[in-house]
XYZ file of C-alpha atoms in Angstrom:
590
model
C 42.385 16.955 76.408
C 45.799 15.606 75.506
C 48.700 17.729 74.262
C 48.784 15.955 70.814
C 45.156 16.455 70.329
C 45.341 20.087 71.309
C 48.137 20.730 68.920
C 46.165 19.129 66.056
C 43.105 21.269 66.908
C 45.235 24.397 66.954
C 46.736 23.644 63.645
C 43.201 23.028 62.204
C 41.966 26.240 63.619
C 44.867 28.174 62.285
C 44.239 26.783 58.782
C 40.662 27.651 58.909
C 41.290 31.013 60.198
C 43.763 32.133 57.705
C 42.684 30.027 54.741
C 46.150 28.696 54.107
C 48.337 25.936 55.233
C 50.760 26.423 58.121
C 54.567 26.676 56.932
C 57.165 24.374 58.452
C 59.430 26.673 60.427
C 62.150 23.932 61.226
C 62.624 20.290 61.217
C 64.244 19.037 64.481
C 66.042 15.549 64.380
C 66.503 13.739 67.699
C 68.013 10.457 68.655
C 70.550 10.189 65.773
C 74.139 9.568 66.622
C 75.763 8.184 63.448
C 73.432 9.186 60.793
C 73.681 12.912 59.859
C 70.722 15.165 60.521
C 71.098 16.596 57.073
C 70.843 13.089 55.492
C 67.643 12.470 57.416
C 66.233 15.715 56.331
C 67.268 15.032 52.709
C 65.314 11.691 52.709
C 62.049 13.554 53.596
C 59.574 15.233 51.344
C 58.709 17.724 54.095
C 61.174 20.559 54.269
C 61.625 23.826 56.103
C 59.873 26.661 54.351
C 57.361 24.382 52.600
C 53.686 24.055 53.629
C 52.983 21.694 56.295
C 51.009 18.750 55.172
C 50.025 16.208 57.696
C 49.536 13.355 55.188
C 53.134 13.672 54.099
C 54.539 12.869 57.614
C 53.492 9.193 57.247
C 55.246 9.113 53.859
C 58.363 10.679 55.364
C 58.438 8.046 58.123
C 58.319 5.294 55.616
C 61.114 6.991 53.528
C 63.354 6.976 56.762
C 62.519 3.368 57.476
C 63.523 2.491 53.935
C 66.906 3.760 54.631
C 67.363 0.512 56.468
C 69.321 1.924 59.515
C 66.456 2.761 61.920
C 64.629 0.471 64.080
C 62.120 3.209 64.995
C 60.838 6.496 63.461
C 58.246 8.899 64.866
C 57.510 12.236 63.237
C 54.959 14.724 64.325
C 54.206 18.496 64.087
C 54.342 21.017 66.866
C 52.722 24.455 66.422
C 54.763 27.415 67.140
C 52.150 30.130 66.378
C 49.150 30.555 64.091
C 51.191 30.147 60.913
C 54.371 28.143 61.726
C 55.025 24.493 62.655
C 58.016 22.678 64.093
C 58.389 19.089 62.719
C 59.993 16.744 65.328
C 61.704 13.591 63.952
C 62.627 11.061 66.712
C 64.702 8.174 65.501
C 66.247 5.079 67.066
C 69.260 3.838 65.095
C 69.955 0.164 64.574
C 72.930 -1.193 66.585
C 76.475 -1.037 65.473
C 77.592 -4.325 63.891
C 80.778 -5.529 65.626
C 80.818 -9.026 64.418
C 79.516 -10.905 61.261
C 79.342 -14.672 61.448
C 78.169 -17.310 58.907
C 76.611 -20.555 59.887
C 75.337 -23.503 57.827
C 77.705 -23.435 55.039
C 79.762 -26.379 53.943
C 80.244 -25.944 50.200
C 81.442 -22.331 50.263
C 84.145 -21.211 52.553
C 83.273 -18.678 55.236
C 85.817 -16.197 54.004
C 84.476 -16.419 50.431
C 81.031 -15.562 51.672
C 82.287 -12.656 53.856
C 83.825 -11.129 50.753
C 80.303 -10.668 49.248
C 78.634 -9.397 52.370
C 77.645 -5.649 51.896
C 77.273 -4.923 55.576
C 80.261 -3.368 57.039
C 81.633 -3.857 60.544
C 81.598 -0.850 62.950
C 78.671 0.558 60.927
C 75.103 0.697 61.724
C 73.049 -2.421 60.802
C 71.562 -1.649 57.374
C 68.593 -3.912 56.735
C 68.889 -2.990 52.934
C 72.307 -4.870 52.722
C 70.447 -8.194 53.292
C 68.980 -8.727 49.935
C 72.105 -8.096 47.797
C 74.178 -10.129 50.365
C 71.606 -13.059 49.968
C 71.596 -12.665 46.187
C 75.435 -12.752 46.144
C 75.652 -15.876 48.361
C 73.019 -17.728 46.233
C 75.149 -16.686 43.184
C 78.293 -18.204 44.807
C 76.416 -21.459 45.284
C 74.933 -21.361 41.779
C 78.378 -20.965 40.214
C 79.416 -24.244 41.614
C 76.107 -26.036 40.765
C 74.617 -25.997 44.272
C 71.421 -24.442 45.767
C 71.103 -22.313 49.006
C 68.771 -20.033 50.708
C 69.893 -17.300 53.026
C 68.332 -16.008 56.260
C 69.439 -13.409 58.942
C 68.385 -14.651 62.408
C 68.525 -11.953 65.192
C 69.472 -12.420 68.867
C 68.201 -9.670 71.169
C 70.930 -10.569 73.568
C 73.655 -9.834 70.930
C 72.471 -6.708 69.155
C 75.959 -6.009 67.725
C 76.310 -9.463 66.118
C 75.037 -10.168 62.604
C 74.441 -13.776 61.735
C 74.116 -15.097 58.252
C 72.427 -18.462 58.040
C 72.972 -20.423 54.939
C 70.322 -23.180 54.271
C 72.012 -25.615 51.781
C 69.699 -27.879 49.736
C 70.743 -31.324 50.666
C 69.837 -34.731 49.537
C 67.368 -36.450 51.928
C 67.106 -39.684 49.936
C 67.679 -41.191 46.512
C 64.698 -43.182 45.432
C 65.379 -45.790 42.617
C 62.440 -47.608 41.092
C 62.178 -50.051 38.219
C 65.027 -52.445 39.155
C 64.294 -56.046 38.587
C 67.663 -57.603 37.678
C 70.307 -55.006 38.520
C 71.407 -54.987 42.107
C 70.664 -51.669 43.803
C 74.293 -51.607 45.256
C 75.610 -51.421 41.600
C 73.591 -48.207 41.108
C 74.737 -46.939 44.542
C 78.354 -47.355 43.150
C 77.511 -45.476 39.887
C 75.780 -42.536 41.579
C 78.222 -40.138 43.076
C 75.513 -37.903 44.581
C 75.536 -38.691 48.338
C 72.473 -38.687 50.749
C 72.958 -36.107 53.454
C 75.309 -33.958 51.353
C 74.503 -30.798 49.497
C 72.799 -31.382 46.036
C 74.996 -30.476 43.159
C 73.039 -30.277 39.914
C 76.061 -31.032 37.787
C 76.949 -34.102 39.605
C 73.338 -35.243 39.526
C 73.211 -34.627 35.829
C 76.358 -36.628 35.359
C 74.930 -39.424 37.509
C 71.953 -39.588 35.086
C 74.248 -39.685 32.126
C 76.463 -42.187 33.715
C 73.600 -44.636 34.501
C 72.139 -43.973 31.073
C 75.494 -44.625 29.293
C 75.696 -48.154 30.882
C 73.006 -49.163 28.307
C 71.430 -51.435 30.916
C 68.278 -49.579 30.783
C 65.669 -48.717 28.102
C 64.447 -45.801 30.188
C 66.279 -43.527 32.666
C 63.941 -40.749 34.087
C 65.319 -38.458 36.807
C 63.200 -36.392 39.077
C 63.184 -34.325 42.272
C 60.678 -33.610 45.037
C 60.755 -31.621 48.308
C 61.199 -33.603 51.463
C 59.314 -32.876 54.594
C 62.223 -31.105 56.192
C 63.083 -27.523 54.955
C 66.133 -27.380 52.724
C 66.021 -31.089 51.846
C 64.860 -32.877 48.652
C 64.417 -36.407 47.480
C 66.106 -37.441 44.099
C 64.100 -39.854 41.926
C 65.456 -42.227 39.376
C 62.792 -44.264 37.483
C 64.398 -47.043 35.359
C 63.246 -49.785 32.961
C 65.787 -52.389 32.342
C 66.708 -53.748 28.882
C 68.446 -56.968 27.770
C 72.186 -56.731 28.244
C 73.103 -60.365 27.224
C 73.899 -60.695 23.433
C 74.596 -63.729 21.264
C 76.072 -62.620 17.870
C 76.877 -64.770 14.806
C 77.892 -63.163 11.598
C 80.461 -62.459 8.913
C 82.995 -59.810 9.005
C 85.376 -58.225 6.509
C 89.005 -58.174 7.728
C 91.624 -55.728 6.777
C 92.704 -57.704 3.706
C 89.158 -57.692 2.058
C 88.686 -61.381 3.191
C 85.700 -62.817 4.892
C 85.816 -63.999 8.464
C 83.173 -65.814 10.366
C 82.573 -64.374 13.875
C 80.775 -65.595 17.013
C 80.454 -63.661 20.337
C 78.519 -64.064 23.405
C 78.615 -61.229 25.921
C 76.718 -59.703 28.943
C 77.644 -56.122 29.976
C 75.540 -56.505 33.206
C 76.482 -60.045 34.150
C 74.364 -61.445 36.921
C 72.881 -57.863 37.512
C 76.127 -56.891 39.293
C 77.504 -54.486 36.529
C 80.231 -56.976 35.461
C 81.192 -57.481 31.833
C 81.717 -60.994 30.561
C 82.411 -61.944 26.940
C 83.671 -64.753 24.795
C 84.385 -64.450 21.168
C 85.705 -66.724 18.261
C 86.676 -65.698 14.823
C 87.799 -67.658 11.840
C 89.203 -66.021 8.626
C 89.482 -67.492 5.185
C 93.388 -67.474 5.152
C 93.753 -70.496 7.221
C 95.770 -68.900 9.994
C 93.476 -70.581 12.729
C 90.785 -69.387 14.863
C 91.109 -66.379 17.266
C 89.498 -66.821 20.553
C 89.072 -64.435 23.553
C 87.666 -64.815 26.954
C 87.266 -61.500 29.003
C 85.845 -60.452 32.435
C 85.694 -57.102 34.150
C 84.309 -56.458 37.534
C 84.109 -52.636 38.325
C 83.057 -53.334 41.819
C 85.616 -55.895 42.837
C 85.770 -54.893 46.488
C 84.391 -52.177 48.816
C 87.152 -49.929 47.892
C 85.772 -49.590 44.280
C 88.607 -51.643 42.828
C 88.175 -52.622 39.301
C 89.455 -56.101 38.250
C 90.040 -56.840 34.553
C 91.091 -60.364 33.240
C 91.565 -61.658 29.775
C 92.681 -64.956 28.227
C 93.273 -65.151 24.464
C 94.778 -66.833 21.547
C 94.325 -64.621 18.475
C 95.755 -63.833 15.042
C 96.904 -60.245 14.645
C 97.040 -58.566 11.266
C 99.320 -55.717 11.897
C 99.859 -54.229 8.378
C 97.431 -54.650 5.640
C 99.713 -52.700 3.253
C 102.753 -54.971 3.445
C 103.773 -56.566 0.140
C 103.047 -55.549 -3.456
C 99.701 -53.727 -2.882
C 97.001 -52.750 -0.496
C 95.465 -56.300 -0.625
C 97.641 -59.253 0.037
C 97.157 -62.747 -1.433
C 98.099 -65.918 0.379
C 101.606 -65.923 -1.017
C 102.365 -62.324 0.024
C 101.291 -62.285 3.679
C 102.072 -63.304 7.193
C 100.200 -63.114 10.489
C 101.143 -63.293 14.122
C 99.528 -65.400 16.757
C 99.568 -64.176 20.237
C 98.476 -66.516 23.110
C 98.489 -65.198 26.535
C 96.578 -63.669 29.449
C 96.447 -60.334 31.273
C 95.298 -59.343 34.680
C 94.994 -55.827 36.205
C 93.594 -54.169 39.246
C 92.712 -50.396 39.535
C 91.816 -48.674 42.791
C 90.947 -45.031 43.305
C 92.742 -43.179 46.165
C 91.907 -39.541 46.712
C 90.900 -38.829 43.217
C 93.781 -40.723 41.545
C 93.227 -44.249 40.022
C 96.174 -46.436 40.594
C 96.613 -49.602 38.409
C 98.869 -52.643 38.703
C 98.832 -55.269 36.026
C 100.718 -57.983 34.167
C 100.444 -59.491 30.684
C 102.184 -62.689 29.263
C 102.290 -63.439 25.588
C 103.696 -66.218 23.468
C 104.328 -64.772 20.105
C 104.628 -66.751 16.801
C 104.671 -65.743 13.107
C 102.373 -67.909 11.122
C 101.524 -68.521 7.466
C 104.966 -67.387 6.251
C 105.623 -67.578 2.413
C 109.193 -68.285 1.285
C 108.315 -66.327 -2.005
C 107.643 -63.257 0.054
C 110.451 -62.036 2.331
C 108.418 -59.041 3.548
C 107.361 -60.265 6.938
C 108.493 -59.768 10.587
C 109.307 -62.680 12.652
C 110.427 -62.549 16.288
C 108.931 -65.731 17.900
C 109.291 -66.062 21.660
C 107.770 -64.770 24.883
C 106.933 -61.297 26.202
C 106.134 -60.480 29.847
C 105.010 -56.942 30.798
C 104.095 -55.292 34.004
C 102.107 -52.125 34.290
C 102.267 -49.426 36.972
C 99.840 -46.566 36.204
C 98.285 -43.551 37.785
C 95.432 -41.684 36.200
C 93.046 -38.826 37.070
C 89.723 -38.694 35.408
C 87.706 -35.539 35.809
C 85.581 -35.874 32.828
C 81.811 -35.613 33.469
C 81.108 -38.998 31.769
C 84.101 -40.926 30.422
C 82.159 -42.594 27.618
C 81.084 -39.369 25.922
C 82.328 -36.351 27.805
C 81.046 -32.761 27.575
C 83.649 -31.251 29.952
C 86.630 -32.163 32.285
C 89.892 -33.674 31.549
C 91.828 -36.948 31.902
C 95.583 -37.546 32.663
C 97.394 -40.813 32.634
C 101.103 -41.703 33.237
C 102.439 -45.297 33.171
C 105.518 -47.321 33.196
C 105.708 -50.734 31.727
C 108.791 -52.822 32.527
C 109.073 -55.728 30.027
C 111.133 -58.802 29.510
C 111.328 -60.528 26.157
C 112.821 -63.875 25.247
C 113.055 -64.221 21.631
C 114.353 -67.613 20.174
C 113.677 -67.233 16.451
C 113.938 -64.130 14.032
C 113.505 -63.646 10.282
C 112.203 -61.616 7.497
C 112.682 -57.910 7.524
C 114.190 -57.942 10.981
C 116.594 -60.798 10.565
C 119.522 -58.555 10.908
C 118.392 -57.268 14.303
C 120.194 -60.070 16.150
C 120.209 -58.047 19.403
C 116.613 -58.944 19.860
C 117.555 -62.707 20.244
C 117.782 -64.150 23.772
C 116.479 -62.485 26.980
C 116.295 -58.681 26.939
C 114.573 -56.065 29.200
C 112.852 -52.897 28.180
C 111.030 -50.007 29.795
C 108.078 -48.155 28.093
C 106.962 -44.819 29.632
C 103.705 -43.108 28.347
C 102.049 -39.874 29.337
C 98.638 -38.904 28.000
C 96.206 -35.842 28.486
C 92.765 -35.207 27.172
C 90.587 -32.230 27.786
C 87.015 -31.364 26.825
C 85.287 -28.009 26.674
C 81.697 -26.993 26.141
C 79.377 -24.157 27.149
C 76.858 -25.179 29.794
C 73.204 -24.380 28.864
C 71.564 -21.594 30.713
C 68.706 -23.967 31.441
C 69.991 -26.301 34.091
C 67.368 -28.891 32.923
C 69.348 -29.340 29.761
C 72.692 -30.253 31.176
C 72.449 -33.739 29.851
C 71.405 -32.675 26.338
C 73.953 -33.003 23.493
C 75.937 -29.783 22.896
C 79.020 -28.694 20.913
C 82.245 -29.961 22.486
C 85.893 -29.196 21.737
C 88.100 -32.221 22.415
C 91.723 -32.239 22.760
C 94.300 -34.985 23.321
C 98.047 -35.268 23.572
C 100.178 -38.361 23.953
C 103.907 -38.931 24.454
C 105.915 -42.162 24.899
C 109.426 -43.383 25.015
C 111.202 -46.732 25.371
C 114.493 -47.729 26.875
C 116.213 -51.003 26.321
C 115.974 -53.676 23.580
C 112.496 -54.017 22.465
C 110.730 -56.586 20.164
C 109.349 -54.957 16.849
C 105.727 -55.195 17.929
C 106.242 -53.693 21.396
C 107.449 -50.384 19.932
C 105.301 -47.317 19.966
C 103.014 -46.944 16.885
C 101.276 -43.860 15.472
C 98.754 -44.023 12.658
C 95.082 -44.970 12.158
C 91.838 -44.240 14.023
C 93.565 -44.110 17.466
C 96.119 -41.484 16.769
C 96.678 -40.198 13.219
C 93.751 -40.550 10.784
C 94.297 -40.489 7.033
C 97.224 -43.011 7.510
C 97.249 -46.847 7.734
C 97.153 -48.445 11.229
C 100.590 -48.389 12.802
C 102.017 -46.491 9.834
C 104.921 -44.973 11.923
C 106.865 -46.682 14.611
C 109.830 -46.185 16.992
C 111.262 -45.884 20.452
C 109.723 -42.454 20.796
C 106.299 -41.150 19.589
C 104.351 -37.978 20.032
C 100.855 -37.277 18.813
C 97.953 -34.776 19.371
C 94.461 -34.449 18.202
C 91.860 -31.683 18.029
C 88.179 -32.350 17.462
C 85.085 -30.219 17.214
C 81.972 -32.261 17.858
C 78.636 -30.773 16.923
C 75.200 -32.393 17.454
C 73.175 -32.628 14.266
C 70.196 -30.540 14.386
C 66.870 -32.335 15.230
C 68.443 -35.506 16.631
C 70.379 -36.673 19.609
C 71.653 -39.734 17.947
C 74.011 -38.085 15.316
C 77.141 -35.943 15.828
C 79.236 -34.217 13.214
C 82.957 -33.987 13.696
C 85.788 -32.091 12.245
C 89.311 -33.118 13.317
C 93.068 -32.398 12.945
C 95.704 -34.996 13.947
C 99.426 -34.375 14.210
C 101.986 -36.980 15.180
C 104.914 -39.217 14.459
C 107.201 -41.892 15.818
C 110.932 -42.407 15.250
C 114.144 -44.051 16.460
C 113.092 -47.734 16.107
C 113.398 -50.555 13.583
C 113.960 -49.366 9.932
C 111.360 -49.176 7.338
C 109.663 -52.263 5.797
C 108.345 -52.450 2.331
C 106.666 -49.069 1.482
C 106.601 -48.112 5.137
C 109.638 -45.927 5.472
C 110.549 -44.862 8.869
C 112.632 -41.934 10.390
C 115.438 -42.077 12.863
C 114.964 -38.638 14.134
C 112.064 -36.366 15.169
C 109.497 -36.206 12.339
C 105.812 -35.254 12.509
C 102.917 -35.845 10.135
C 99.554 -34.195 9.562
C 96.166 -35.718 9.129
C 92.746 -34.017 9.007
C 89.228 -34.654 8.010
C 85.683 -35.070 9.140
C 83.533 -37.779 10.602
C 80.161 -38.828 12.002
C 79.304 -40.297 15.363
C 76.160 -42.417 16.006
C 74.572 -43.320 19.325
C 73.106 -46.727 18.844
C 71.829 -49.588 21.132
C 75.231 -51.144 20.582
C 77.057 -48.073 21.861
C 78.867 -45.170 20.241
C 79.921 -45.822 16.663
C 82.306 -43.407 14.686
C 83.112 -43.280 11.017
C 86.021 -40.777 10.171
C 87.256 -39.666 6.711
C 90.992 -38.835 7.075
C 93.095 -37.075 4.453
C 96.893 -36.362 4.261
C 98.651 -33.390 2.775
C 99.857 -35.655 -0.086
C 96.173 -36.151 -1.209
C 95.727 -39.655 0.224
C 92.607 -40.577 2.250
C 91.493 -43.308 4.373
C 88.186 -44.310 6.116
C 88.372 -45.382 9.784
C 85.514 -47.161 11.675
C 85.542 -47.374 15.369
C 83.120 -48.640 18.037
C 82.984 -46.743 21.334
C 84.073 -43.341 19.977
C 87.571 -42.003 19.559
C 88.784 -40.413 22.752
């Protein structure tokens, strides 16, 4: 008969003899070095002076295991006499952790992961620290839009080393279906999510919105599926293409309430390569001649993602609809300006910054002048401008952003050669001949919105606070129409287009955009604009100007529409003086 069996029989016989349970005389803890014996006894239900209950020993053993610091626990009773029992607790402590290492992480820095690890160095390995550590690491990834699982592999040869293995969810493949005309390499340029890199749900949601906003597709359906390898997924994009070529013939109402015939042919996905090509022709009823424009944009000009934009034009510009005796001019109270020229620019991204070099040449001529109406601006000649620009675009989707910001700084050296002046600027003889000028502009836009708790709704419309600030200044002798202008839908709503001008301009806008309930196609907008321009040519007709700093307020409400033709905005602007103006824009505001 073994000793253990003998002890059990002895205890059983004692209980039967005396009709009561044996009492625990003492609890002896053995094998512990770092964990106090008192702490071990406190975790047990069995206690000195209490009845000895055999079934509670297994419960006590499990309680000690649950402390997380023991790799082995044994508890048994040893009879001292007929009524007293000694409880022996043998424990084997986990190793002392001397080193903590992290492997598999690329998104989150190791030092940031170590900050959330609850296991301490020079302390016993506590298995209970693993779950909160894993939860904290997953939360770090989640906060940046990534996914990860956490494991704790062990190495028997290095018991004092704790290894945290991060298994980042990475993109195994991007599977695109439904392409018939659009080249796949165009989609590869649009999609910023990279194969073999960790999956970022915000980036993938923005990729979906970016592809959808091209309006090349009738349907854009994203999806995801597990790959065969653990921790990897395939991203799916099911597309159905739509027609991108358009042929439009119609009638338009120009700013002077006169009809104009229009014709335009365009393709926003020319030859399936994501290029934009357009040709337009417009003829108004004033007899100023036709306006014609030919434009081409290639956003994938080379392997460096350079965008090339070119335009050739000869068009009549109507700068001020309110010149003359009233808001509507007749043929004897008007003038127009024809600009014939071309522009070419190249934009290349380098380390998150877009650098642009461009040039533009215009021949300027005032047309349809009336001798009975001296209210006109004439500065005929040539203007050549060069563009050097740097911009950083961190908006989620530039066309209709939810969040992010945009910054642009540019300098435009220019040369003008004016050979004929007249009208309201006849006294500005300094503009005659060859002159140089430099225009400097800085612009910043920022967008704020609360991301939905449900990650699947990242692309759904949501309220957005949009802000914009713009500053510009000019040095040198500048032609009238090369000044900085403020007023209208692009800067100061509630006022006529280009209402204020000068060599210095400052403007800011604040918009609250709220999706209309029950539809994704309509957005309600409230806005405040504040801006002005000063220090340029003097006032003309009722368009008084300021030689010193002066700002103006505009405010109002608007509606935004998402249509097959793109974003359309109608804004109703008001001034503190009680005047109002309706502004219509295609492509949104900013």
